[in-house]
Short mmCIF file of C-alpha atoms in Angstrom, two decimals:
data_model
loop_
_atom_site.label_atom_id
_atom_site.label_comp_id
_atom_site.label_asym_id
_atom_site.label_seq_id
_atom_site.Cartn_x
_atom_site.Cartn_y
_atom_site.Cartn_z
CA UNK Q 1 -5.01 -0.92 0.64
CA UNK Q 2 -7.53 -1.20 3.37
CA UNK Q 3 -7.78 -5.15 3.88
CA UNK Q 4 -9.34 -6.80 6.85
CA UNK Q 5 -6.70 -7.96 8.84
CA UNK Q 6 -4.71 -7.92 12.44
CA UNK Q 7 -1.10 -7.52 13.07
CA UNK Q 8 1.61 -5.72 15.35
CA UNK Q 9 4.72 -3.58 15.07
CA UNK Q 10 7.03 -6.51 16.03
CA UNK Q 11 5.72 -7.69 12.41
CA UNK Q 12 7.62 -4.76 11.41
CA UNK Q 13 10.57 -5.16 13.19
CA UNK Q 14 10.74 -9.14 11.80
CA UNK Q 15 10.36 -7.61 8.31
CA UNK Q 16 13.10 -5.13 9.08
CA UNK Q 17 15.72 -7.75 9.94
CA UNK Q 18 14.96 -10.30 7.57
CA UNK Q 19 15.64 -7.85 4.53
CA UNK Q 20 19.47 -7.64 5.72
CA UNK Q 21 22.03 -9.52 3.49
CA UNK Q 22 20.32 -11.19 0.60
CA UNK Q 23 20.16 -10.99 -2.69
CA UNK Q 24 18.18 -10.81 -6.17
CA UNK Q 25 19.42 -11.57 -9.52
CA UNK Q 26 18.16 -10.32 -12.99
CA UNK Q 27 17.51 -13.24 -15.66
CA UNK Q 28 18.24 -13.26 -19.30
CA UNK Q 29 15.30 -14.91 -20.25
CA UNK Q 30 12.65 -11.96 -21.08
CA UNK Q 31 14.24 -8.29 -21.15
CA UNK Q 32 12.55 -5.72 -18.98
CA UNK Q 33 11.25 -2.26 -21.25
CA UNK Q 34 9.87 0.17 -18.89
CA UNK Q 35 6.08 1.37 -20.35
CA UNK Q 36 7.26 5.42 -20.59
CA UNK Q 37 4.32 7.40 -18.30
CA UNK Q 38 5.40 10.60 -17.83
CA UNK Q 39 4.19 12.63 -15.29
CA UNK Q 40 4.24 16.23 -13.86
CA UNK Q 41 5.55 18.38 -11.33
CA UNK Q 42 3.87 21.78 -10.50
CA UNK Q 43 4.47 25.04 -8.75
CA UNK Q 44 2.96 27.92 -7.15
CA UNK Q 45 3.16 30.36 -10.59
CA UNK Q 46 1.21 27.52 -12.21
CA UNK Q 47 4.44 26.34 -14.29
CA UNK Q 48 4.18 22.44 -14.91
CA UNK Q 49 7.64 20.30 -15.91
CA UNK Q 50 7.66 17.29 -17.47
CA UNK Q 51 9.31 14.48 -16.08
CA UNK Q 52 9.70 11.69 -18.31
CA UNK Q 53 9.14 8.66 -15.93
CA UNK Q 54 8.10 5.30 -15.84
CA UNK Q 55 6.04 2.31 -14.76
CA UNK Q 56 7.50 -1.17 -13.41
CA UNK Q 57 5.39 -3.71 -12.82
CA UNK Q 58 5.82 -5.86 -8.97
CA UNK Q 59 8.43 -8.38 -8.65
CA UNK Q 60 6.21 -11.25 -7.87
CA UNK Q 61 4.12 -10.99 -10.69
CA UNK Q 62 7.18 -11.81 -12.79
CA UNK Q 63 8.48 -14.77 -13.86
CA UNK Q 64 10.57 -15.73 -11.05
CA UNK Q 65 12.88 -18.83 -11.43
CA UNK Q 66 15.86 -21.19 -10.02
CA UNK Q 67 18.90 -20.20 -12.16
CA UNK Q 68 19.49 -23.95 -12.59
CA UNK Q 69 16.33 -24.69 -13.99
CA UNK Q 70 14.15 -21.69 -15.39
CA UNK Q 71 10.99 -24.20 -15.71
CA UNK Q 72 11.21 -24.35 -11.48
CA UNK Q 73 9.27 -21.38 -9.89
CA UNK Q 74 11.20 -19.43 -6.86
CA UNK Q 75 7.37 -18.09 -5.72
CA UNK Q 76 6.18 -20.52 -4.22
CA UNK Q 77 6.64 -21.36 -0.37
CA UNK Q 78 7.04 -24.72 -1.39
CA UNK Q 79 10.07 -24.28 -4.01
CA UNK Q 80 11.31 -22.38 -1.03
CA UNK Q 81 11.23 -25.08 1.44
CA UNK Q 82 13.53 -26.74 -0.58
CA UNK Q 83 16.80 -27.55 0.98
CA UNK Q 84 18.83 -27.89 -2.18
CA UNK Q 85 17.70 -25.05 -3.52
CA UNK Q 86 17.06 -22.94 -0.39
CA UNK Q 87 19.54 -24.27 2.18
CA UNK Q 88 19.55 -20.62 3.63
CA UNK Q 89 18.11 -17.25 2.78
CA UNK Q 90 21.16 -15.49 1.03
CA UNK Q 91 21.81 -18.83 -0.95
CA UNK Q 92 18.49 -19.24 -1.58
CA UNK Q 93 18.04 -15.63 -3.27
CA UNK Q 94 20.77 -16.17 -5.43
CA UNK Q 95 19.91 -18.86 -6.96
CA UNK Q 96 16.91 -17.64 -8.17
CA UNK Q 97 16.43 -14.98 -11.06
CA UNK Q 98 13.58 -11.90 -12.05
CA UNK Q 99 13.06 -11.72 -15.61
CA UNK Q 100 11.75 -9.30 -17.01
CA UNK Q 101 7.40 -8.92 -18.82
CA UNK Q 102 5.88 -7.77 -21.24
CA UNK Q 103 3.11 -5.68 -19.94
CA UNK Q 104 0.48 -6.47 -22.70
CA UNK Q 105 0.57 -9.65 -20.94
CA UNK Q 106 0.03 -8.16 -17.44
CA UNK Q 107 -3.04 -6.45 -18.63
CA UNK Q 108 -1.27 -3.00 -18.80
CA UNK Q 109 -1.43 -0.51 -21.61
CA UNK Q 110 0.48 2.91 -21.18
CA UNK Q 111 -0.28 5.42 -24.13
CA UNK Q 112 1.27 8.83 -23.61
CA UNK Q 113 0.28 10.08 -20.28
CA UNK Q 114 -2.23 7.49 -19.49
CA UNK Q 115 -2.45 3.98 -18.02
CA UNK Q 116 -5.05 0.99 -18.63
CA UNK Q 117 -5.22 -1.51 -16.72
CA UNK Q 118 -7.72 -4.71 -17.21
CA UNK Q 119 -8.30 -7.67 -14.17
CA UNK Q 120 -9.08 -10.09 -16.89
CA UNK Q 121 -7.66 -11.24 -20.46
CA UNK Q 122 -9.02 -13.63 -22.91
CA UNK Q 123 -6.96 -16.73 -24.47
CA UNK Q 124 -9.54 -17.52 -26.42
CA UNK Q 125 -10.86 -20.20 -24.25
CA UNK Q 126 -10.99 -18.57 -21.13
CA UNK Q 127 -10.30 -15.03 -18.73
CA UNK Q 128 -7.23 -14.89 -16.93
CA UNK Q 129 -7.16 -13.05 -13.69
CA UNK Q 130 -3.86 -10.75 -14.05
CA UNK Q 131 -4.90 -7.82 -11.28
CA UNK Q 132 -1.96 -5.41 -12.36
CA UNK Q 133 0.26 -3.79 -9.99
CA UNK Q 134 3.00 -0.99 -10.87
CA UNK Q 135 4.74 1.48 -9.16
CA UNK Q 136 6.17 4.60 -10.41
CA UNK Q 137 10.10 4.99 -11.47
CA UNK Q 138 12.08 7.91 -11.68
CA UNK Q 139 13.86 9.30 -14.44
CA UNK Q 140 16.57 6.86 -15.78
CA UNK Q 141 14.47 3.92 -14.49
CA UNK Q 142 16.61 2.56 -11.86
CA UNK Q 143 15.11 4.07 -8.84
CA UNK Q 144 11.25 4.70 -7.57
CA UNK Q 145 9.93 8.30 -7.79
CA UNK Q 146 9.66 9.78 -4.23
CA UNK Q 147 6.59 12.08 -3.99
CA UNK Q 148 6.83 14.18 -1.18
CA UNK Q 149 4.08 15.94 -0.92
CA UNK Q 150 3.84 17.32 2.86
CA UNK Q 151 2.04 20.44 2.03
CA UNK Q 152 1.48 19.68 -1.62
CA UNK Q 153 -1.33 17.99 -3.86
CA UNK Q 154 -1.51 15.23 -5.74
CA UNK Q 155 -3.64 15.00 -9.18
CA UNK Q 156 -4.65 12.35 -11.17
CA UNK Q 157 -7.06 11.94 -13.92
CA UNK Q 158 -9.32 8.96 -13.47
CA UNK Q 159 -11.65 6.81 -15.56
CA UNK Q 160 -14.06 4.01 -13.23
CA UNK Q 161 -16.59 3.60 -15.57
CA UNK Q 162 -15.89 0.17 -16.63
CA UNK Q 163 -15.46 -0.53 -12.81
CA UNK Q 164 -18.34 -2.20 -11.58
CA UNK Q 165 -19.32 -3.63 -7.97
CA UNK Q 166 -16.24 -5.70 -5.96
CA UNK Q 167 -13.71 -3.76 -8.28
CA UNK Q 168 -11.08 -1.77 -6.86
CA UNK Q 169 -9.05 0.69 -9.24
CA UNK Q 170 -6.31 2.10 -6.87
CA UNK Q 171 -4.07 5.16 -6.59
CA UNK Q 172 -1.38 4.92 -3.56
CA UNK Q 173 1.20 5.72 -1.41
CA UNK Q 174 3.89 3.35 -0.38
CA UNK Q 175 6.89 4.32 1.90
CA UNK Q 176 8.74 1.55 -0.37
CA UNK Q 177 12.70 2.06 -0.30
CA UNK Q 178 14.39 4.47 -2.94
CA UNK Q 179 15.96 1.97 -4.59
CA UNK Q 180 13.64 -1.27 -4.34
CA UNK Q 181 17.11 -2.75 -1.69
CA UNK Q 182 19.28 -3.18 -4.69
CA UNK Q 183 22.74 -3.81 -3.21
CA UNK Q 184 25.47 -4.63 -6.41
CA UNK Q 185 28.19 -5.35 -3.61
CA UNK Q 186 25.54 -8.04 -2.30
CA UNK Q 187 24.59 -9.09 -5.87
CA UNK Q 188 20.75 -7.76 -5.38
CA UNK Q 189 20.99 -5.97 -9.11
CA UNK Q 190 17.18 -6.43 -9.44
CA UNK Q 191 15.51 -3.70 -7.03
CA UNK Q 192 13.21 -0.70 -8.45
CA UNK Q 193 13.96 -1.46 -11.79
CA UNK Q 194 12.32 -4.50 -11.66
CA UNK Q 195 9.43 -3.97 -8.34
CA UNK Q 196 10.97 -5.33 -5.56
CA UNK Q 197 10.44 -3.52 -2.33
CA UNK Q 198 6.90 -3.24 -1.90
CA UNK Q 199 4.96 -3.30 1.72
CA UNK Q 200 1.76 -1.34 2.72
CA UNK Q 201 0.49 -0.64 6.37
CA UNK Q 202 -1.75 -4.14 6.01
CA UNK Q 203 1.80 -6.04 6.80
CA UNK Q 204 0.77 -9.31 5.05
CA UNK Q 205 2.71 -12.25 5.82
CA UNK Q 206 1.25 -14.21 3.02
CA UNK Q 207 3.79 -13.20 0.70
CA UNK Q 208 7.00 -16.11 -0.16
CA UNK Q 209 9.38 -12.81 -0.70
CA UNK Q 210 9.88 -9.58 0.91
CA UNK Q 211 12.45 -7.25 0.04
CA UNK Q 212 14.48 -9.72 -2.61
CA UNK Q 213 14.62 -12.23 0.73
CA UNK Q 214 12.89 -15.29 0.98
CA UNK Q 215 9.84 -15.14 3.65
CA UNK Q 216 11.15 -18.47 5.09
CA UNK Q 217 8.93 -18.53 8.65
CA UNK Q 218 5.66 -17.30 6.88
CA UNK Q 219 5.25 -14.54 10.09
CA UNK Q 220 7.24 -11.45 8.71
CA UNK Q 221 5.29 -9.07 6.83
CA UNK Q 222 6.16 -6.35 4.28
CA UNK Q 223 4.95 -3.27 6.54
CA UNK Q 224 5.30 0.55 6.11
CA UNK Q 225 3.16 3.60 5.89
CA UNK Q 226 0.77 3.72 3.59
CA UNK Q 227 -1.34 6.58 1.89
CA UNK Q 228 -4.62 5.29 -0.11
CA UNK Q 229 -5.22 8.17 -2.33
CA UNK Q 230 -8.16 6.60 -3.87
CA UNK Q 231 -9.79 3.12 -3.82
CA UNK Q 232 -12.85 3.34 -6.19
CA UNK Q 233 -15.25 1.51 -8.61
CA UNK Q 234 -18.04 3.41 -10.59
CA UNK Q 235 -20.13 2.92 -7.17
CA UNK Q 236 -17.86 4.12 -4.21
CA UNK Q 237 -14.81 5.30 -3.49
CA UNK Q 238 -12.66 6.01 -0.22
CA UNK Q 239 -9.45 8.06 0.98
CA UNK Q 240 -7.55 6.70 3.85
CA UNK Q 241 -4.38 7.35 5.70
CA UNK Q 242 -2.67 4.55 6.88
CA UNK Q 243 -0.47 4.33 9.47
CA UNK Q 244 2.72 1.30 9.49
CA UNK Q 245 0.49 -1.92 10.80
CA UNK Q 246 -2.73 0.08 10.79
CA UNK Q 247 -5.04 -1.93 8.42
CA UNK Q 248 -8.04 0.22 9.16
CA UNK Q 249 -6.80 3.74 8.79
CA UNK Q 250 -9.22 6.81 9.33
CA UNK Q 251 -10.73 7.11 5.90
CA UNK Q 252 -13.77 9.26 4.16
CA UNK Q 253 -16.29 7.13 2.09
CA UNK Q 254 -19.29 10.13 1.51
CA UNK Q 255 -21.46 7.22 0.92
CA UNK Q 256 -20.41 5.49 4.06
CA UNK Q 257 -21.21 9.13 6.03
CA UNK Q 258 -25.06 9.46 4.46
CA UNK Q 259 -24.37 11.21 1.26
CA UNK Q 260 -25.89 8.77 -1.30
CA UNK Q 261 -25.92 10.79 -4.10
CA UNK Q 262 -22.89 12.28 -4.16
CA UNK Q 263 -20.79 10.00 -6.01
CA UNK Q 264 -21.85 7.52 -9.15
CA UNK Q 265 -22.50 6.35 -12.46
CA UNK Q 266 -24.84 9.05 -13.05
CA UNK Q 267 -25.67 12.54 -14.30
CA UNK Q 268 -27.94 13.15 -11.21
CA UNK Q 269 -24.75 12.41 -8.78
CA UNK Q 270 -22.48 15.48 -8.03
CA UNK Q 271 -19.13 13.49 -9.28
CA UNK Q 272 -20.42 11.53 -12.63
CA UNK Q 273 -18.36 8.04 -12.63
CA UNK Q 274 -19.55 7.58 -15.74
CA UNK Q 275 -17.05 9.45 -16.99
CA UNK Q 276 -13.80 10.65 -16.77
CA UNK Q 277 -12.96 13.34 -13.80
CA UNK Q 278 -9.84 14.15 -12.03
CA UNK Q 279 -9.03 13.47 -8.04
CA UNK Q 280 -7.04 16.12 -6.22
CA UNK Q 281 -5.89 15.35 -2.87
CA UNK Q 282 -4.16 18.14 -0.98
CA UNK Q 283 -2.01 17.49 2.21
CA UNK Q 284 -1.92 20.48 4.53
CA UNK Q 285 0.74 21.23 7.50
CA UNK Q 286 -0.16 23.98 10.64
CA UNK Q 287 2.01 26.19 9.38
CA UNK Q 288 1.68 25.88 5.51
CA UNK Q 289 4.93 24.89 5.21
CA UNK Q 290 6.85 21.01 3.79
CA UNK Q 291 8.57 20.98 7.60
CA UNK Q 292 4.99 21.25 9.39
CA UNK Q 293 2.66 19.10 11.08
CA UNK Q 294 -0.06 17.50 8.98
CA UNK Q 295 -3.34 18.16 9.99
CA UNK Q 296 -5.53 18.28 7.00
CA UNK Q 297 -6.02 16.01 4.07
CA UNK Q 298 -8.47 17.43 1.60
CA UNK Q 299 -9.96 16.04 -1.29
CA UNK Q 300 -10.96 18.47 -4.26
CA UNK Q 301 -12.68 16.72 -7.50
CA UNK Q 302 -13.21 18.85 -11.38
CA UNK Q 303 -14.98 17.69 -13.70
CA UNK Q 304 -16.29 19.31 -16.50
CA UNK Q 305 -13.98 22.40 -15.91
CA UNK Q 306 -16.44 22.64 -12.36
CA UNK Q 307 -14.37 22.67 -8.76
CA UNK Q 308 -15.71 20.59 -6.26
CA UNK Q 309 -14.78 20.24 -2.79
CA UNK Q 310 -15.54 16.68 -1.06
CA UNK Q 311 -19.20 16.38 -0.16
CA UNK Q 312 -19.60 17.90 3.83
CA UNK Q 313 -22.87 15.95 4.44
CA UNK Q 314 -23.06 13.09 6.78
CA UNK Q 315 -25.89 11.61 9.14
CA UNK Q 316 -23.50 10.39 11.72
CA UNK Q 317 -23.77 12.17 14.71
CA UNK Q 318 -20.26 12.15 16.42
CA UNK Q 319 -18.79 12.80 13.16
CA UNK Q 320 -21.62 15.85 12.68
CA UNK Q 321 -20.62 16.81 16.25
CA UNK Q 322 -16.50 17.36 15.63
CA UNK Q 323 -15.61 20.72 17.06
CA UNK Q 324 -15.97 23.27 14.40
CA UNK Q 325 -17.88 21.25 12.00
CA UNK Q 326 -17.59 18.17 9.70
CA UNK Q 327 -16.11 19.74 6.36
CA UNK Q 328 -15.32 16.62 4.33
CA UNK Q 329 -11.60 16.36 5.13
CA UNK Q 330 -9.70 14.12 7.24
CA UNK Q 331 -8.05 15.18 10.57
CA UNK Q 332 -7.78 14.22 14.18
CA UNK Q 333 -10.75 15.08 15.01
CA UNK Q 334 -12.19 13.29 12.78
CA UNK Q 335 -10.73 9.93 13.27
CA UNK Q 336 -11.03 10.59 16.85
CA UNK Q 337 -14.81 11.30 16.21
CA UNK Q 338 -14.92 7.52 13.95
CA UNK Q 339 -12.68 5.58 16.48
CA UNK Q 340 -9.95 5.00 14.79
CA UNK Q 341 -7.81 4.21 17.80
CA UNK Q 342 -4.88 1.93 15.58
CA UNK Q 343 -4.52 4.78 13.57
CA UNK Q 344 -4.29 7.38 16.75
CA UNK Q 345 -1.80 4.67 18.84
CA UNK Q 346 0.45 4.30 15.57
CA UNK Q 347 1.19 8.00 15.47
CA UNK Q 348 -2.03 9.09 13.33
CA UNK Q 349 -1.74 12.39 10.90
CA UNK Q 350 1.64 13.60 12.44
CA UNK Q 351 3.13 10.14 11.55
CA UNK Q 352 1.30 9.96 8.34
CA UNK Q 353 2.71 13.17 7.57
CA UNK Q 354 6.60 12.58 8.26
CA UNK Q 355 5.90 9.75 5.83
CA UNK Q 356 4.91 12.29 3.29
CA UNK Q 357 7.57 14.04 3.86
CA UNK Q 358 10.20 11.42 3.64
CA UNK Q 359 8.64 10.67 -0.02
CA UNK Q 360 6.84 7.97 -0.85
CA UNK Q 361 6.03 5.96 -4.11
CA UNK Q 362 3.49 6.15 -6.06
CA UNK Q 363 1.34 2.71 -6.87
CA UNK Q 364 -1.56 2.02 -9.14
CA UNK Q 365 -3.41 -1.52 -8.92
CA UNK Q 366 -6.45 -3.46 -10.10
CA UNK Q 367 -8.15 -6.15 -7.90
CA UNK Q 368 -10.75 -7.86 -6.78
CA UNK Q 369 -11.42 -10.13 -3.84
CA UNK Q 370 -12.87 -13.87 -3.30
CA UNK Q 371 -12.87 -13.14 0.42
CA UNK Q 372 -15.21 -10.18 1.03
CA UNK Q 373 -16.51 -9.74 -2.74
CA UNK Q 374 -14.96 -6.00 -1.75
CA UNK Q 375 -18.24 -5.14 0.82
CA UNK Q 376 -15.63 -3.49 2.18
CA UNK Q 377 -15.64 -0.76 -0.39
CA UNK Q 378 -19.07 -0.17 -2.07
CA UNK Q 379 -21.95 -2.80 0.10
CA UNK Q 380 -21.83 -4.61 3.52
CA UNK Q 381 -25.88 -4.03 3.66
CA UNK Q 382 -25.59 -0.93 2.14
CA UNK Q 383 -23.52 0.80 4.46
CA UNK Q 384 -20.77 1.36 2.43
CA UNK Q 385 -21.99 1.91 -1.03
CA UNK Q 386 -24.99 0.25 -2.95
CA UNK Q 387 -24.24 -3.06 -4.23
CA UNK Q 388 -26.11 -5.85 -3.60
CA UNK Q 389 -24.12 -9.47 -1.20
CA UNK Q 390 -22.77 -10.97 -4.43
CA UNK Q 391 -22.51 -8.28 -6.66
CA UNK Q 392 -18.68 -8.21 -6.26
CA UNK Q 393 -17.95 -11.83 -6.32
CA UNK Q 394 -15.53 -12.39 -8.90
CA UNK Q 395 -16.46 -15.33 -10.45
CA UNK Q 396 -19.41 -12.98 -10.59
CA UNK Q 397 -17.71 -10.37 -12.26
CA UNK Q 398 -15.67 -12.84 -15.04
CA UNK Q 399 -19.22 -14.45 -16.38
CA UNK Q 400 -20.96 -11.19 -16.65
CA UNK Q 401 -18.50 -8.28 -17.36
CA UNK Q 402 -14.88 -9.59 -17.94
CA UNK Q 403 -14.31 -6.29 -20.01
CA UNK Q 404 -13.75 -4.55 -16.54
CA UNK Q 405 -10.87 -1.69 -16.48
CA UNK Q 406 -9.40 0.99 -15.38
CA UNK Q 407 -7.05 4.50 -16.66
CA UNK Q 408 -5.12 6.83 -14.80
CA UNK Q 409 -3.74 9.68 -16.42
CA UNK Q 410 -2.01 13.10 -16.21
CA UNK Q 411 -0.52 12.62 -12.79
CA UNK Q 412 0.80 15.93 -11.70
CA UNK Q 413 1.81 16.68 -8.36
CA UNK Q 414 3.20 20.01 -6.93
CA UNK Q 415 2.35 23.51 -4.31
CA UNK Q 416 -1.01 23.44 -3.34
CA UNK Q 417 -3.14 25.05 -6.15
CA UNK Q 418 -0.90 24.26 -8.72
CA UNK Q 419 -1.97 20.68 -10.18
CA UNK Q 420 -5.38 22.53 -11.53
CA UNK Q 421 -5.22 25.86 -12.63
CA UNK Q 422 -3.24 26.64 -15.94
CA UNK Q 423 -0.25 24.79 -15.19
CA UNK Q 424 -2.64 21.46 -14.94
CA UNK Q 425 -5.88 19.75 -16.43
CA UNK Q 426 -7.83 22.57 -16.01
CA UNK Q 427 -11.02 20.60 -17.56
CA UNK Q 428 -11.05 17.27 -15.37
CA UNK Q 429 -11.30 14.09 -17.17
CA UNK Q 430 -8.87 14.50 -19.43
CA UNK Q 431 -6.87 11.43 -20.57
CA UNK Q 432 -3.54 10.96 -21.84
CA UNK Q 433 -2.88 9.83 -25.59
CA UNK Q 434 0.31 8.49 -27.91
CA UNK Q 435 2.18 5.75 -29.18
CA UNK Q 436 1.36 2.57 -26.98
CA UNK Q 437 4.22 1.74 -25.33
CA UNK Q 438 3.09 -0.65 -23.08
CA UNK Q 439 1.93 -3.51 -25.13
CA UNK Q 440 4.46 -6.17 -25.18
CA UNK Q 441 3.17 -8.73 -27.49
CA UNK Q 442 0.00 -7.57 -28.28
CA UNK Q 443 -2.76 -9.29 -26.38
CA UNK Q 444 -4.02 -6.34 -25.21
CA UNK Q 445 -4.36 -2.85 -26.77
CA UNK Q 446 -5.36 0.78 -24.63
CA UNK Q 447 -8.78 0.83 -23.27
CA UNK Q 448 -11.74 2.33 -24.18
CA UNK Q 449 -12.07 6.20 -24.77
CA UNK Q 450 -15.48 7.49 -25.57
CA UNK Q 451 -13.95 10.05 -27.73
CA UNK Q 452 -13.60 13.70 -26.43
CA UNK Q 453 -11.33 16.21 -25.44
CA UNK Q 454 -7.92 14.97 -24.82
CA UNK Q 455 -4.78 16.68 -23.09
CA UNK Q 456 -1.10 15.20 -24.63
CA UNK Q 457 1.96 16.33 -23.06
CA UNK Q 458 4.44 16.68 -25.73
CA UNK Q 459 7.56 18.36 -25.50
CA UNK Q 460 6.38 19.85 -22.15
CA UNK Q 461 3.31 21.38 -23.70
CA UNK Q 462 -0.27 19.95 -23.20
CA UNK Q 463 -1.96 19.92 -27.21
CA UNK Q 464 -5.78 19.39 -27.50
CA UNK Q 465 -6.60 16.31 -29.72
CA UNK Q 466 -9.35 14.44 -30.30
CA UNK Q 467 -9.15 10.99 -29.99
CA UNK Q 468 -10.86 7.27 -30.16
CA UNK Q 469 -8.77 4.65 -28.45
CA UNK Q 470 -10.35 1.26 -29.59
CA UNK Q 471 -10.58 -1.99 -27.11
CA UNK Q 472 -9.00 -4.79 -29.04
CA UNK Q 473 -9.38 -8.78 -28.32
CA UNK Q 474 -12.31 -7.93 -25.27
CA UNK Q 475 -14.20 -11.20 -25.93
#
């Protein structure tokens, strides 16, 4: 996710060699149960399949422990500092355990083909910042899902309208590993099944693990490609391709490019984020082929049962001025026209688009940030959206609207075309319903529905329902 930031590509070679020969265990303390999402995937005669897959939450939101003593935290940079504990990295891995969570607890509520996920939960004293992170798991539950989607399209159903200023509700790319680096021969039996693996193109060296190995120096960072599918609140949203160690990217924010109107919590905008709409983003090769070049990424929105192609307005000149025409997509000449030289140097679309077609996994997330109150996203003085210096502050945020959320639902992916005719949501907005499977113990129940049409995928069919999904424990 597009985070100010600097780094290099020897980052990325540290990263690579520090992953080699450790391990991760799985404790026995708090059994991991997969929330069930499933998901599907599409073709050119329209035919959706059902894949019954599943959400994991990351490995370093999880109770992480010594084996020895499950009240001593294996997080922290301190506990690894330890020489008794940590004498070296492969000892130092196993002796330390992932349990499992209960995603209730995590802020994360999967009902049927939909996912809610809230920043904040009540103890009844206070609001706990839990910012949710989980990536998408195969069939079987042992391995991520690889969506390659090199001339293909990507749906998902989204709901932003209790996603206010400095809020970011994420859909991603990661070019994570298949199998989260679970070794059994080297004892790493956590991996995918329990979200280890993750990096993104912003190659943070903040983080005390990377890859089940401990991050002893504090200078390797977790770096790959990445592919930002959306970043949104109810007040702006952005796509953005991002190259391995390219924490700018090349993205499209129609605000950003003079479009005002175009996208917001309103009926007078073109895309209402007031209410629920769906996001297609289509990734198209020279020769319309999965073995091309990419040199097109296209965002399409519905809503309403209406088509609409990403807004093609914009007041800046160079980008007015690309060869052809500015028509609200993403390609070289575009980036070239916005300066996006990192993104160019670190192999730009064509790169971006062997990472496609590698496969990458899919990630959902919920954050804010103390740093930049998200200006980033949706205000710097207006240039990037409409909220106000310390709109987005989070302590902000927690005093005045705690309630915030998010829900993805009916992700589909598939042949361009093929996500929203009759094989998909053909209405936009539609959100997934069912047995919550996803509570753990409770604290936190599905999030607010304002009633409506509703799309189920049972048995590989989609049923209409009607239904009213009530917020429980909010305040």
């Amino acid at each position: 996710m597009a985070r100010p930031t600097s780094t290099s590509l020897s980052t990325l070679l540290i990263f690579l060699f520090s992953c080699l020969g450790k391990a991760q265990h799985i404790g026995t303390l708090v059994p991991e149960r997969h929330p069930s999402f499933p998901t599907q995937l599409c073709t050119a005669s329209e035919e959706c399949t059902t894949r019954q897959t599943f959400l994991v939450a990351d490995a370093l939101t999880r109770h992480f422990h010594a084996i020895s003593d499950p009240s001593i935290s294996c997080a922290s940079f301190e506990t690894i500092s330890n020489a008794t504990l940590c004498p070296d990295a492969a000892t130092c891995a196993k002796n330390c355990a992932l349990e499992g969570v209960e995603y209730g607890s995590k802020g994360v509520s999967a009902v049927g083909s939909a996912v809610t996920m809230r920043q904040y939960l009540f103890d009844g004293t206070t609001h706990r910042s839990v910012s949710p992170r989980l990536y998408l798991l195969a069939e079987g539950g042992e391995e991520y899902e690889m969506l390659r989607l090199l001339n293909q399209e990507l749906a998902v159903d989204v709901d932003v309208s209790q996603l206010g200023c400095g809020m970011n509700g994420a859909v991603y790319l990661s070019e994570m590993e298949v199998t989260g680096n679970r070794d059994e021969e080297r004892g790493n039996t956590a991996g995918a099944g329990y979200g280890v693996g993750y990096c993104d193109a912003q190659c943070f060296n903040t983080v005390s693990w990377i890859n089940g190995a401990p991050n002893f120096n504090q200078t390797s960072g977790a770096c790959c490609n990445e592919m930002d599918i959306w970043e949104a609140n109810s007040r702006a949203n952005v796509f953005t391709p991002h190259t391995c160690a390219s924490p700018d990217g090349c993205g499209i924010n129609t605000y950003n490019l003079g479009h005002r109107e175009f996208y917001g919590p309103s009926a007078e905008n073109v895309v209402d984020s007031s209410r629920p709409f769906t996001i297609i983003t289509q990734f198209i090769t020279d020769d319309d082929t999965s073995t091309g070049t990419l040199v097109e990424i296209k965002r399409v929105y519905v809503q309403d049962g209406k088509v609409m192609e990403n807004s093609k307005q914009t007041n800046n000149e160079k980008v007015g001025g690309i060869e052809g025409g500015y028509n609200g997509v993403i390609t070289e000449g575009y980036c070239a026209a916005r300066n996006r030289s990192d993104f160019a140097r670190l192999g730009g679309m064509e790169a971006m688009g062997e990472a496609l077609g590698r496969g990458m996994v899919l990630v959902f997330s919920l954050w804010n940030s103390e740093g930049d109150f998200m200006s980033w996203l949706d205000g710097d003085d207006g240039q990037n959206g409409p909220c106000g210096e310390t709109e987005g502050d989070p302590a902000r945020i927690v005093r005045e609207s705690p309630a915030v959320s998010v829900t993805f639902s009916n992700v589909r992916w598939g042949s361009v075309g093929s996500t929203f005719g009759q094989g998909g949501s053909s209405n936009g907005g539609s959100t997934g319903g069912g047995d919550d499977n996803g509570t753990g113990d409770g604290v936190f129940q599905a999030g607010v529905i304002k009633g409506g049409s509703t799309r189920l995928m049972v048995d590989g069919l989609w049923v209409g329902v009607v239904v009213l999904v009530v917020m429980i424990g909010l305040v």
